[in-house]
mmCIF file of C-alpha atoms and ligand atoms in Angstrom:
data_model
loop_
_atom_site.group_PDB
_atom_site.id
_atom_site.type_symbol
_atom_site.label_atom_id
_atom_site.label_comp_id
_atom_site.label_asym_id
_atom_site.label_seq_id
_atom_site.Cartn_x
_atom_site.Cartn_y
_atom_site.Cartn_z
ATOM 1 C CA UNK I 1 -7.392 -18.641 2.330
ATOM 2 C CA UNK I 2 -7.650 -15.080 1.445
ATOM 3 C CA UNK I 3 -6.860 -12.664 4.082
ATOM 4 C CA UNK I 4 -5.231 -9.101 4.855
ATOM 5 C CA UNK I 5 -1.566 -8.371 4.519
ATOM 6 C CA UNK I 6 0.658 -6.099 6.421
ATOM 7 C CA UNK I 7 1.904 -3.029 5.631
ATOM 8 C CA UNK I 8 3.250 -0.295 8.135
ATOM 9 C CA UNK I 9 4.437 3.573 7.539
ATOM 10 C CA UNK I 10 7.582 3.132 8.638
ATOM 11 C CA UNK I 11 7.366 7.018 9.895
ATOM 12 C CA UNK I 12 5.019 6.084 12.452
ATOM 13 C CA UNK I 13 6.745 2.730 13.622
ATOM 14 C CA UNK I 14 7.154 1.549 16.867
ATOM 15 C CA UNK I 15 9.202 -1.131 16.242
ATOM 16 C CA UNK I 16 7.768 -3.434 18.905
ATOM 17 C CA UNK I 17 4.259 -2.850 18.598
ATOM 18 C CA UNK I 18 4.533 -3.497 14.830
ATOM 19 C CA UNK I 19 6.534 -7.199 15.345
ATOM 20 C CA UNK I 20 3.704 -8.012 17.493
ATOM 21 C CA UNK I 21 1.058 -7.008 14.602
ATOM 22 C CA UNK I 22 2.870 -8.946 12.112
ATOM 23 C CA UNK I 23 3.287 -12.085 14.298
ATOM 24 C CA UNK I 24 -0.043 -11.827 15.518
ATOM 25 C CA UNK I 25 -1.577 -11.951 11.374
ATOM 26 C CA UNK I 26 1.090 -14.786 10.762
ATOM 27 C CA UNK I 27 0.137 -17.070 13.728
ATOM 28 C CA UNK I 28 -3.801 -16.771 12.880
ATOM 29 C CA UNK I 29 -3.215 -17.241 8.849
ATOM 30 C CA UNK I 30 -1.834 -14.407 7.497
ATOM 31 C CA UNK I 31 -0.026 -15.891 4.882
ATOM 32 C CA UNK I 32 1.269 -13.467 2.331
ATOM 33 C CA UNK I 33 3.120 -10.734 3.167
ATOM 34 C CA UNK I 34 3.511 -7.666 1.137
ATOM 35 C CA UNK I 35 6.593 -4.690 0.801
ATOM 36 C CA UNK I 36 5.115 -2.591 -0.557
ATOM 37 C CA UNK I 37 6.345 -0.168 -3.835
ATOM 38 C CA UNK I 38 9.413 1.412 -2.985
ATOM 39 C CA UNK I 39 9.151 5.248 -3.890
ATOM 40 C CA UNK I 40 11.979 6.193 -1.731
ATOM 41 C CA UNK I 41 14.718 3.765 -1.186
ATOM 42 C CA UNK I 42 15.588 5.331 2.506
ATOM 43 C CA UNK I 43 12.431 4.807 3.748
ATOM 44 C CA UNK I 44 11.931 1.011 1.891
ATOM 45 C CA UNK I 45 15.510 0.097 3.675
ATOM 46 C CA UNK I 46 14.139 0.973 7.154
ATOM 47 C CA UNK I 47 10.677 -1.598 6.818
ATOM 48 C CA UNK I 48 12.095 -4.110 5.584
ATOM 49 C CA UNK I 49 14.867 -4.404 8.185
ATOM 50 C CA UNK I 50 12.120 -4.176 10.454
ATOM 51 C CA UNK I 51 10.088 -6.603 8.631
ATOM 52 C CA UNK I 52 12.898 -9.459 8.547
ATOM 53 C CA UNK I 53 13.246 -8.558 12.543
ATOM 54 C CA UNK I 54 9.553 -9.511 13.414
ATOM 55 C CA UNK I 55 10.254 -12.233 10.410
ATOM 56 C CA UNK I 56 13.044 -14.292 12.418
ATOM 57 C CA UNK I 57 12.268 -17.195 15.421
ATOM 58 C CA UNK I 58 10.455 -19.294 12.366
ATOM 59 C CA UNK I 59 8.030 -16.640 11.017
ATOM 60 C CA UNK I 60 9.203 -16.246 7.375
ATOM 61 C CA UNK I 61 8.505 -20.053 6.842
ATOM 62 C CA UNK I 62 5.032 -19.167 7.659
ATOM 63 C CA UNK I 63 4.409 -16.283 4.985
ATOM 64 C CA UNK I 64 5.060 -15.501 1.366
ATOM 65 C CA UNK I 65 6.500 -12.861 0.920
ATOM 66 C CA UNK I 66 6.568 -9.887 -2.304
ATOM 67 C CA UNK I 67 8.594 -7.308 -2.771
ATOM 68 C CA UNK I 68 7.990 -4.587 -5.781
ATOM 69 C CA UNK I 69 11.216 -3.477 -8.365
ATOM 70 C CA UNK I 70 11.118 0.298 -8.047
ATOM 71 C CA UNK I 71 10.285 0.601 -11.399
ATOM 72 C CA UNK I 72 10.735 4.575 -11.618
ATOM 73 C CA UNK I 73 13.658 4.600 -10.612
ATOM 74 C CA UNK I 74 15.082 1.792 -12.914
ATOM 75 C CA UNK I 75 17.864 3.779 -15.437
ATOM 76 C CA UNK I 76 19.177 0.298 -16.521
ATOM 77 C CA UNK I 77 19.349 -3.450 -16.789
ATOM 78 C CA UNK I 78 22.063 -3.302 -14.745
ATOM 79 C CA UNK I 79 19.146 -1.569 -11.530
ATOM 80 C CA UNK I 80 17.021 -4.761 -11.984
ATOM 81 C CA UNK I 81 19.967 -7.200 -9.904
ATOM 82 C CA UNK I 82 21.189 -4.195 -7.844
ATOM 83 C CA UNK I 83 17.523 -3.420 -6.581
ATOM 84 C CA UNK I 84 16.423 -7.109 -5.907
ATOM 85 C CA UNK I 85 19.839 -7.650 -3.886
ATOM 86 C CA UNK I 86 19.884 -5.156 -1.803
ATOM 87 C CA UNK I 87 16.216 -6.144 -1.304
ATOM 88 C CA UNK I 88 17.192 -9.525 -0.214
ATOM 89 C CA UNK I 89 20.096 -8.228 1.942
ATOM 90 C CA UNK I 90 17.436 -6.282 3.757
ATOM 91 C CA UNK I 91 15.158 -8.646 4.282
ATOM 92 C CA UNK I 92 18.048 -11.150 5.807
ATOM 93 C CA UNK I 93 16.827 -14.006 2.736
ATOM 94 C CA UNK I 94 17.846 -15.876 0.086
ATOM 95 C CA UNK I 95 14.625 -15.966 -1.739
ATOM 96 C CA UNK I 96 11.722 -13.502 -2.148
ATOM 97 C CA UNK I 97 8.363 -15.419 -3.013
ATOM 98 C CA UNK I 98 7.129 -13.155 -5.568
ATOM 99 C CA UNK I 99 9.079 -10.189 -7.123
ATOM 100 C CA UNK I 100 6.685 -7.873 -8.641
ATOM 101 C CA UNK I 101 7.522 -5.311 -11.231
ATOM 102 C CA UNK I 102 6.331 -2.096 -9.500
ATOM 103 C CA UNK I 103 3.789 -0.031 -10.711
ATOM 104 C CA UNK I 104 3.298 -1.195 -14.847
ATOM 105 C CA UNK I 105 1.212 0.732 -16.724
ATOM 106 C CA UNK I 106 1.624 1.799 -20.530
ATOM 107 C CA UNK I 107 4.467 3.442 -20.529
ATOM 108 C CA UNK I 108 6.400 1.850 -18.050
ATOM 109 C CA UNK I 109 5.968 -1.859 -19.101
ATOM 110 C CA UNK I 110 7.270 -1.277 -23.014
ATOM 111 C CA UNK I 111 10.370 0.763 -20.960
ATOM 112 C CA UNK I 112 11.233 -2.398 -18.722
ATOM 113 C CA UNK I 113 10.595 -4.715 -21.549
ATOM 114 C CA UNK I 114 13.172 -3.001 -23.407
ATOM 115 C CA UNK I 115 15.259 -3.030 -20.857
ATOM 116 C CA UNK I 116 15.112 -7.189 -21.036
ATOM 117 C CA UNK I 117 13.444 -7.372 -17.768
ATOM 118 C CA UNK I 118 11.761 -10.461 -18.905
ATOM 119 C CA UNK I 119 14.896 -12.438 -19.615
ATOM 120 C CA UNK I 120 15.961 -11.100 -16.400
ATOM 121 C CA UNK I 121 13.343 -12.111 -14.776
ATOM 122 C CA UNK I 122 14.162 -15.547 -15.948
ATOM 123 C CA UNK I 123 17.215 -15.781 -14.669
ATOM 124 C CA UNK I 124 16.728 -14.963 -11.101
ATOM 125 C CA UNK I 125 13.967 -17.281 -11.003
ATOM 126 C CA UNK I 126 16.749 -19.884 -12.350
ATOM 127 C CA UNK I 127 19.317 -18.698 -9.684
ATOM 128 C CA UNK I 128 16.503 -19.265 -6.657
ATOM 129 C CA UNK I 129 16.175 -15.438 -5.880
ATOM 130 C CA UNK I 130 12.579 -15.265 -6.584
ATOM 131 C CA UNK I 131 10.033 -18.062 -6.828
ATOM 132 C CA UNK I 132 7.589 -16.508 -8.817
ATOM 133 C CA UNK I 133 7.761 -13.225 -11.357
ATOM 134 C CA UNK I 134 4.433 -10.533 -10.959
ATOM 135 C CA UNK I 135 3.474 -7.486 -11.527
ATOM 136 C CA UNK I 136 1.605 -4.337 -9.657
ATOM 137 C CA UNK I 137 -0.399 -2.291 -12.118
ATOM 138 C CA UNK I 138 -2.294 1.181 -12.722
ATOM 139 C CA UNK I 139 -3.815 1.507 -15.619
ATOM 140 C CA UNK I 140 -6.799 0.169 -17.818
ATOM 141 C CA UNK I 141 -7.923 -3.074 -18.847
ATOM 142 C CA UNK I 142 -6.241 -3.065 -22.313
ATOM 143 C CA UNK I 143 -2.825 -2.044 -21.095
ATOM 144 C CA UNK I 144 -3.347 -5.304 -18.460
ATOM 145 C CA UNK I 145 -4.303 -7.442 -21.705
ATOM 146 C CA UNK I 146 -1.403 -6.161 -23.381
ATOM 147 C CA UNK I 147 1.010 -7.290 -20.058
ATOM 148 C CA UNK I 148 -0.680 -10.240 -20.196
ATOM 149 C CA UNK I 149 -0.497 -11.234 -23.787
ATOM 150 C CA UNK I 150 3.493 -10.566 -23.767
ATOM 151 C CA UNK I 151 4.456 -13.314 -21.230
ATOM 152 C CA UNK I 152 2.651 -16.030 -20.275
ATOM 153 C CA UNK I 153 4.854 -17.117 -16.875
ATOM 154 C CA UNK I 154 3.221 -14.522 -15.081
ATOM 155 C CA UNK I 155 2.456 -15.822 -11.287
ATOM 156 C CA UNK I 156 0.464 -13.131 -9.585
ATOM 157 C CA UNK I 157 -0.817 -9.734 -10.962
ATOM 158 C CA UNK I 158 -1.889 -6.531 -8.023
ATOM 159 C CA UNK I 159 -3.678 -3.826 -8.634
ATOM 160 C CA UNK I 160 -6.012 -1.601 -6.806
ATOM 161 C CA UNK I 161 -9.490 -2.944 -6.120
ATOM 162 C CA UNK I 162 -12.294 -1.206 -4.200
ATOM 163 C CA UNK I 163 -16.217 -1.309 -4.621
ATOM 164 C CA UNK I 164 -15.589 2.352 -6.338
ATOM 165 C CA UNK I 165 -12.626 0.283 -9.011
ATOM 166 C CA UNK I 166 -15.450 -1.798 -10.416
ATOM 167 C CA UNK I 167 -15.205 -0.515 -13.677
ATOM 168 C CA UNK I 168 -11.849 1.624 -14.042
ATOM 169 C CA UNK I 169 -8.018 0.570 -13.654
ATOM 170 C CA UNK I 170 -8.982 -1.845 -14.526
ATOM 171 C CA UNK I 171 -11.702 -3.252 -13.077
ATOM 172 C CA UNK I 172 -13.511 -6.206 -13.111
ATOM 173 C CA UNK I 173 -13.203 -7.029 -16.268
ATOM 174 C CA UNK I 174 -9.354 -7.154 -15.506
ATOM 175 C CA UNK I 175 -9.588 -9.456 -12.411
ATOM 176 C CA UNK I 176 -11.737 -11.817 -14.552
ATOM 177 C CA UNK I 177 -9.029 -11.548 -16.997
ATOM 178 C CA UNK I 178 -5.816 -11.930 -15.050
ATOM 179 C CA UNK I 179 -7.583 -14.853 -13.340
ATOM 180 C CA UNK I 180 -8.355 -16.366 -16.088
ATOM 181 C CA UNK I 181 -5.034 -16.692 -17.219
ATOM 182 C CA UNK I 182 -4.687 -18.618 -13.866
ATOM 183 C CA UNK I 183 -2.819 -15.786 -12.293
ATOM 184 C CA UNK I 184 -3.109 -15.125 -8.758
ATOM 185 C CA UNK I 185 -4.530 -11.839 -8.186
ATOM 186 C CA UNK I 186 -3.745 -9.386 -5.218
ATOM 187 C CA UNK I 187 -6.563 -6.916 -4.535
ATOM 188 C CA UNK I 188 -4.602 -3.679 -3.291
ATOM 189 C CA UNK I 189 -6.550 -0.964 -1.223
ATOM 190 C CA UNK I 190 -9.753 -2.410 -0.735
ATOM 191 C CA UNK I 191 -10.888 0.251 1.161
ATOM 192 C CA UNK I 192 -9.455 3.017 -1.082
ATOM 193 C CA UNK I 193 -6.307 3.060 1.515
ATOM 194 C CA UNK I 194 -8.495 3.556 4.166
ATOM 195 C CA UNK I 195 -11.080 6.037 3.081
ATOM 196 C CA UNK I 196 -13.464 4.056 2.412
ATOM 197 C CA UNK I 197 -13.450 2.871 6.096
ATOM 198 C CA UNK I 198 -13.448 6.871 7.231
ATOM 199 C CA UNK I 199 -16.431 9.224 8.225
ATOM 200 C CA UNK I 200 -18.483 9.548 5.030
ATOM 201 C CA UNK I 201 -19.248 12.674 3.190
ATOM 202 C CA UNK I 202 -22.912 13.615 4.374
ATOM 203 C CA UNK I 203 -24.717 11.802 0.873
ATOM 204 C CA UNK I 204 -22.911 8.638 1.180
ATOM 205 C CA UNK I 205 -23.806 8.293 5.147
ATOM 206 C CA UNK I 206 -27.491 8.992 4.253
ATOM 207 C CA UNK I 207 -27.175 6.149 1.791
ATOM 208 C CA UNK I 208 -25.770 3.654 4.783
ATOM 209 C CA UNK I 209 -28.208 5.177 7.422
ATOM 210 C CA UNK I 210 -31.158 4.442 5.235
ATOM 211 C CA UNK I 211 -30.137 0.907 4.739
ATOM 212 C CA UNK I 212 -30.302 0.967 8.349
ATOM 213 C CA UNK I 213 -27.045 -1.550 8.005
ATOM 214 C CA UNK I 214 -25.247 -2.504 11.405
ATOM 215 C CA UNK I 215 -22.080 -3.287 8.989
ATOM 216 C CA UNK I 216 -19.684 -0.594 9.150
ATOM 217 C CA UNK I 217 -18.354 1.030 5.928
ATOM 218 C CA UNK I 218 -15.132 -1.036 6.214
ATOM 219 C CA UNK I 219 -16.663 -4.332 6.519
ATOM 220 C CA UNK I 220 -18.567 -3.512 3.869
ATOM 221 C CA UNK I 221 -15.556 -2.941 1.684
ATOM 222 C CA UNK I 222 -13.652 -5.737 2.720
ATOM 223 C CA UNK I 223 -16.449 -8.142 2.290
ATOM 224 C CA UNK I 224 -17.606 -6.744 -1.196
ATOM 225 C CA UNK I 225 -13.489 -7.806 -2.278
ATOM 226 C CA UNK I 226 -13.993 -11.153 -0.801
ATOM 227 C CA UNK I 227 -17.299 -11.826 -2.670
ATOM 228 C CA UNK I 228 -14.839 -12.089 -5.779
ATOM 229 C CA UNK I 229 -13.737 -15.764 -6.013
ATOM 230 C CA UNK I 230 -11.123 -14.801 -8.403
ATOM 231 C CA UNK I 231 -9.254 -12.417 -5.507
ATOM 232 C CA UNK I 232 -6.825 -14.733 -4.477
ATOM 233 C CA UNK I 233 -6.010 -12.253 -1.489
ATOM 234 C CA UNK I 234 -6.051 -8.736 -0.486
ATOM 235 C CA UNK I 235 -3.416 -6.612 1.257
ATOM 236 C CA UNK I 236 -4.266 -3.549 3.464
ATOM 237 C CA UNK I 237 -2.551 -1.564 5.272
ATOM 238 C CA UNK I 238 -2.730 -1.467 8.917
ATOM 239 C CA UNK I 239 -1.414 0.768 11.504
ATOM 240 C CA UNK I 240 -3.242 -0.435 14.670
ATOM 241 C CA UNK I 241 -3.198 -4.069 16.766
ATOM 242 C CA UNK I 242 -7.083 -3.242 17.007
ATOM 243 C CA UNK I 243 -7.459 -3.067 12.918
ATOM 244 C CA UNK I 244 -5.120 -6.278 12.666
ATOM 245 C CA UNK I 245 -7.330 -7.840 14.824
ATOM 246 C CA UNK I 246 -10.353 -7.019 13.221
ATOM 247 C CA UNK I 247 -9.365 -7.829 9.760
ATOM 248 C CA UNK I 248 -8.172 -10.732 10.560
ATOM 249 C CA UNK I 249 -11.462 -11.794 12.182
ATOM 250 C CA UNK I 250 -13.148 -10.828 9.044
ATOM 251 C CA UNK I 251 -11.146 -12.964 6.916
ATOM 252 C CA UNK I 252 -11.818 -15.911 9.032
ATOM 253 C CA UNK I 253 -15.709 -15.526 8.007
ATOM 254 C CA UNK I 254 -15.224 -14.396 4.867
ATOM 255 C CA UNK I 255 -16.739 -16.310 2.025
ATOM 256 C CA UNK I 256 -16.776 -15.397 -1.664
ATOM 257 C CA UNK I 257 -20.210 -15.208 -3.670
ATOM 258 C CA UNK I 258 -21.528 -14.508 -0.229
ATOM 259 C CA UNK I 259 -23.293 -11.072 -1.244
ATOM 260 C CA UNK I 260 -27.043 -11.187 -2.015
ATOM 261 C CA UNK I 261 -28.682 -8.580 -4.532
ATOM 262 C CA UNK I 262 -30.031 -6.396 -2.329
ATOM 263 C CA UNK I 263 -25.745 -6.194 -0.951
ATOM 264 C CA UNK I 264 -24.956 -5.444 -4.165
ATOM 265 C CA UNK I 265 -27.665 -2.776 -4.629
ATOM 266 C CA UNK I 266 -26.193 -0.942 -1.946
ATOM 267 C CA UNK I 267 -23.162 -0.934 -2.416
ATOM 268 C CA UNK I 268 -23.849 0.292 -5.902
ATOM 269 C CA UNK I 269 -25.738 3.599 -4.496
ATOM 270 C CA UNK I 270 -23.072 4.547 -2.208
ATOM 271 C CA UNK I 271 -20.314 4.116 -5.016
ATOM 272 C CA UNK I 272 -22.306 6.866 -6.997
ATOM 273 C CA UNK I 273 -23.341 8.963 -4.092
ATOM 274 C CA UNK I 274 -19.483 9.031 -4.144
ATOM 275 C CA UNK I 275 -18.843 9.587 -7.615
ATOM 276 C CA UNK I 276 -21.795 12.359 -7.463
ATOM 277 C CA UNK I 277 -18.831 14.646 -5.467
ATOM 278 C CA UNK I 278 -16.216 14.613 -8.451
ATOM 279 C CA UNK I 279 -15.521 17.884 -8.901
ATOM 280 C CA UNK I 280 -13.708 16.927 -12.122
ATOM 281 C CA UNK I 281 -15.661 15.006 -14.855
ATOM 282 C CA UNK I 282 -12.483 12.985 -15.867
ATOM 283 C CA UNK I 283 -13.349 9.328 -17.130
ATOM 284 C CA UNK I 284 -9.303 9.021 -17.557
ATOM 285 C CA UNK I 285 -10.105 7.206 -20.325
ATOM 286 C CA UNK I 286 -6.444 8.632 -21.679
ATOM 287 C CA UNK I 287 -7.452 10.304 -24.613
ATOM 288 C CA UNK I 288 -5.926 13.370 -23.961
ATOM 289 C CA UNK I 289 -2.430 11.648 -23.713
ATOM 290 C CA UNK I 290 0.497 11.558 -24.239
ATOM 291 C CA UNK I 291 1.831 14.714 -23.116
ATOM 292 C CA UNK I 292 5.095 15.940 -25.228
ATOM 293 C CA UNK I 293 5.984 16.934 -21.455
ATOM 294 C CA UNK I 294 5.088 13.646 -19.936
ATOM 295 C CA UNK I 295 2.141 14.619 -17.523
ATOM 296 C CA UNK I 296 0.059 12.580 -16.549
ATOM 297 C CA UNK I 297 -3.574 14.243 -16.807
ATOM 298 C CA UNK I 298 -5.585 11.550 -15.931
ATOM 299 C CA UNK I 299 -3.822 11.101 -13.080
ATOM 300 C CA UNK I 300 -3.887 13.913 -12.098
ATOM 301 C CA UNK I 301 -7.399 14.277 -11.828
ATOM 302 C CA UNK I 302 -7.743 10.940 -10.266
ATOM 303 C CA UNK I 303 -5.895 12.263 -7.538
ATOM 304 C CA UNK I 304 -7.523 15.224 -6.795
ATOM 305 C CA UNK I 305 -10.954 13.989 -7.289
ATOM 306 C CA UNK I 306 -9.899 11.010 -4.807
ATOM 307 C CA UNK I 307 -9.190 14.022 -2.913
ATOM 308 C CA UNK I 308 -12.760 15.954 -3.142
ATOM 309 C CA UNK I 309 -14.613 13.219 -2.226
ATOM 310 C CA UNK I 310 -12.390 11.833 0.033
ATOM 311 C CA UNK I 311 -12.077 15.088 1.693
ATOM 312 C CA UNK I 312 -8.260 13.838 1.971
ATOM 313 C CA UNK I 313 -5.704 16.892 0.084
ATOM 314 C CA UNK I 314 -3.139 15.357 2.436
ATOM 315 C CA UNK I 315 -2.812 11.733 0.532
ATOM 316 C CA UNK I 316 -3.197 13.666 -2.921
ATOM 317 C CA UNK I 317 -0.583 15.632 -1.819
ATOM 318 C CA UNK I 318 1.843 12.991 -0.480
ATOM 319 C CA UNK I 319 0.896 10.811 -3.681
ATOM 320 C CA UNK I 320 1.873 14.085 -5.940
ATOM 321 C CA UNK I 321 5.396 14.121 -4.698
ATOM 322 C CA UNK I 322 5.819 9.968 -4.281
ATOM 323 C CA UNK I 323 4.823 9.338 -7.920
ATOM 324 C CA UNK I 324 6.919 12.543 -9.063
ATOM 325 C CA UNK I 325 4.859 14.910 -10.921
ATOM 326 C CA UNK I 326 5.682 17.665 -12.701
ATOM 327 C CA UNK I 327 2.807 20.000 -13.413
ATOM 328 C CA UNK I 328 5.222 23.175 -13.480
ATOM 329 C CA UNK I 329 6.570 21.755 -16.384
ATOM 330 C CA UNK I 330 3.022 22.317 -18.068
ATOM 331 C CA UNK I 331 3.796 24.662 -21.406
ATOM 332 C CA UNK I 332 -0.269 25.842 -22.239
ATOM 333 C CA UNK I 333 0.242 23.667 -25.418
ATOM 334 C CA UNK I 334 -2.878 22.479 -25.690
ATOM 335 C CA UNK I 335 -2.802 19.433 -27.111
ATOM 336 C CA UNK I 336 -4.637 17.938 -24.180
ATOM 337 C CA UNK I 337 -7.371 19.651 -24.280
ATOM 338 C CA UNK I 338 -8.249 19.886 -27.878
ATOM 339 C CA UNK I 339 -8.220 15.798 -27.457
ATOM 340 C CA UNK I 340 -10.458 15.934 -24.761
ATOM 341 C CA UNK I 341 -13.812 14.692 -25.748
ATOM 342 C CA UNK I 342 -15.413 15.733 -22.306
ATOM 343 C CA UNK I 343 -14.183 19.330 -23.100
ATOM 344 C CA UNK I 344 -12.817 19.778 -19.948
ATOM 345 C CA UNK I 345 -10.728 22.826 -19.371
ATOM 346 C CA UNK I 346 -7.497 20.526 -18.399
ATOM 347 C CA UNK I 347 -5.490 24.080 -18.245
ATOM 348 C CA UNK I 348 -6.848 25.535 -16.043
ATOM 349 C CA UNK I 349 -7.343 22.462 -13.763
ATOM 350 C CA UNK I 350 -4.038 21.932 -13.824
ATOM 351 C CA UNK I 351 -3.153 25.575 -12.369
ATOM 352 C CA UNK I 352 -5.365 24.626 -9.432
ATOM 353 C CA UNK I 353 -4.329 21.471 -8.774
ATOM 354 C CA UNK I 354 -0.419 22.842 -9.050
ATOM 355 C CA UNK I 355 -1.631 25.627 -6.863
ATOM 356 C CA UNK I 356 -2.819 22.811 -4.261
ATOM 357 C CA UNK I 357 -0.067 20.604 -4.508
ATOM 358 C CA UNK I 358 3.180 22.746 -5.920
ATOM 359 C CA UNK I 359 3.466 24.837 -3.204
ATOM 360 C CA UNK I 360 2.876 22.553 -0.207
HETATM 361 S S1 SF4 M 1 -1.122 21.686 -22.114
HETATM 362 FE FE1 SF4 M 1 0.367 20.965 -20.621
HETATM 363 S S2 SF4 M 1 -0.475 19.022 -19.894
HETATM 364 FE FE2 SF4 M 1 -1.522 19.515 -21.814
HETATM 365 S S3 SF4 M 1 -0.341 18.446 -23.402
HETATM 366 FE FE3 SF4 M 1 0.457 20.549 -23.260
HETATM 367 S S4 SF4 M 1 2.181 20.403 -21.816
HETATM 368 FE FE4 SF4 M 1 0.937 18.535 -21.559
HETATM 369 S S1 SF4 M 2 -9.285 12.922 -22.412
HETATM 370 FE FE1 SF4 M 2 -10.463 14.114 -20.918
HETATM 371 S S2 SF4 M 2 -11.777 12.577 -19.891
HETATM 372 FE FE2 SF4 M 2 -10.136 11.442 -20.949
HETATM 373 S S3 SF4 M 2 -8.497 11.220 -19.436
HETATM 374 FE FE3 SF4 M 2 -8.041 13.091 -20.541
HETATM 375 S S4 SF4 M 2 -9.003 14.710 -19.331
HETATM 376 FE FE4 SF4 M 2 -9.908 12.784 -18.662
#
């Protein structure tokens, strides 16, 4: 059964309310059950405490549950047992379902491997901490292929996947991939972490309004996930009894290859009435990288684009500091630009985008 999973800001909790949203998804299927990456360890400490609250009287024999290694933050092989314990502490169990090595990409996953967090890995599936070893990802298809090809007792693989992910990070092509390699496959942000469920920029709502759709925009995106039968489930956050309850409906009538052409069609013309509003022509295909300084262009420009036609500087903002960029460190070398085969003046993009973000 593929259905939502909950996740909660833990600065906007009320602690009762949220126990009743989680026990509420549990008792009508909810089975899987997701931490979330932990950027900042304060914050990851106070949900899941909360989480193994609403998760006592019986309810954690109901769900599976992940929880991400804070992969930024590992310095050592000694972080990789320290991290997953306190985890478990937290969380008032024994065993976490799936442990998921937060946020690979290319340059994290050879760092880890180094590390030996394979043979780690191992081990605390030996011991009984974890059932199964996974992965969350951000990157393109060939850095997935190149996780994939290095270990093959991989048990579940997450990345993001939205109707506007179809062909980037990484895509289709990687679902199809990571599925065929019989791994279970968590579609993360379906709805673009709730944008895509918003008020839509003026072109996109002329798209829906001429379809003359009574579907909203987050249906829409929820069911166009589900129409993948290799999305084993999807997790999404929700803040609200009324979107638990919703989503969870949903699920119950969800059905995968359920789309018709005409769906499809649609969906297509509102993902590039979207992409129409980039302000930045970035493919982040990568080329430019890798910065002698360690920035992350393409990211970058993912995030502020997100942010154009989102019309959302607040998430691009609060994503700038979580994921710890750096753009003051930016010398004017150049070396990104002259490897730019869009020609796109990544300079001076990066001043405004530092002038956005840096000073918030
Ligand atoms: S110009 Fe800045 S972002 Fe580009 S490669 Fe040099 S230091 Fe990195
Ligand atoms: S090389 Fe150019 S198009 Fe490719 S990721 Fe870098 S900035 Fe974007």
């Amino acid at each position: 059964m593929r259905l939502p999973l909950m996740a909660a800001d833990p600065t906007k909790i009320d602690e009762a309310e949220s126990i009743k949203m989680l026990r509420y998804a549990l008792d009508r299927g909810v089975n899987y059950l997701d931490l979330g990456y932990p950027y900042d360890m304060g914050r990851h400490e106070r949900l899941t405490r909360l989480l193994s609250r609403g998760l006592e009287d019986g309810y954690r024999q109901k769900v599976r549950v992940g929880a991400h290694l804070p992969s930024l933050l590992v310095g050592s092989s000694s972080d990789f047992d320290r991290y997953l314990d306190q985890q478990l502490e937290w969380l008032k169990t024994e065993r976490l379902d799936f442990y998921l090595l937060g946020g690979l990409n290319r340059d994290v996953w050879p760092r880890l491997k180094e590390l030996g967090v394979l043979r780690w890995g191992e081990g605390a599936m030996a011991d009984g901490r974890i059932g199964g070893l996974g992965f969350s990802f951000h990157d393109h298809f060939q850095a997935l292929r190149d996780i994939l090809e290095d270990y093959d007792g991989w048990a579940l693989a997450q990345f993001q996947y939205s109707y506007m992910e179809v062909d980037r990070l990484p895509g289709v092509s990687g679902l199809k991939y990571a599925a065929e390699k019989r791994l279970a496959v968590v579609a993360a942000e379906p709805l673009g972490g709730g944008r895509l469920a918003k008020e839509p920029p003026p072109s996109v709502a002329k798209v829906w309004a001429d379809a003359q759709t009574t579907r909203p925009p987050a249906e829409w995106g929820l069911r166009w996930v589900w129409n993948h039968p290799e999305v084993a489930t999807l997790v999404s956050d929700m803040s609200t009894m009324e979107q638990v309850a919703a989503n969870v409906a949903l699920a119950d009538g969800a059905q995968a290859d359920s789309l018709t052409v005409a769906d499809e069609v649609l969906i297509s013309r509102v993902r590039d009435a979207y992409r129409k509003l980039r302000p930045i022509p970035c493919t982040t295909c990568r080329g430019c990288m890798p910065c002698p300084q360690g920035i992350d262009v393409p990211r970058l420009f993912e995030l502020y684009n997100d942010a154009v036609i989102y019309d959302d500087m607040e998430t691009a903002a609060s994503l700038y500091r979580r994921e710890r960029h750096r753009i003051d460190s930016c010398t004017d070398c150049g070396i990104c630009a002259d490897a730019c085969a869009r020609e796109i003046a990544i300079m001076d993009w990066l001043k405004k985008l530092s002038g956005a973000w840096d000073k918030k």
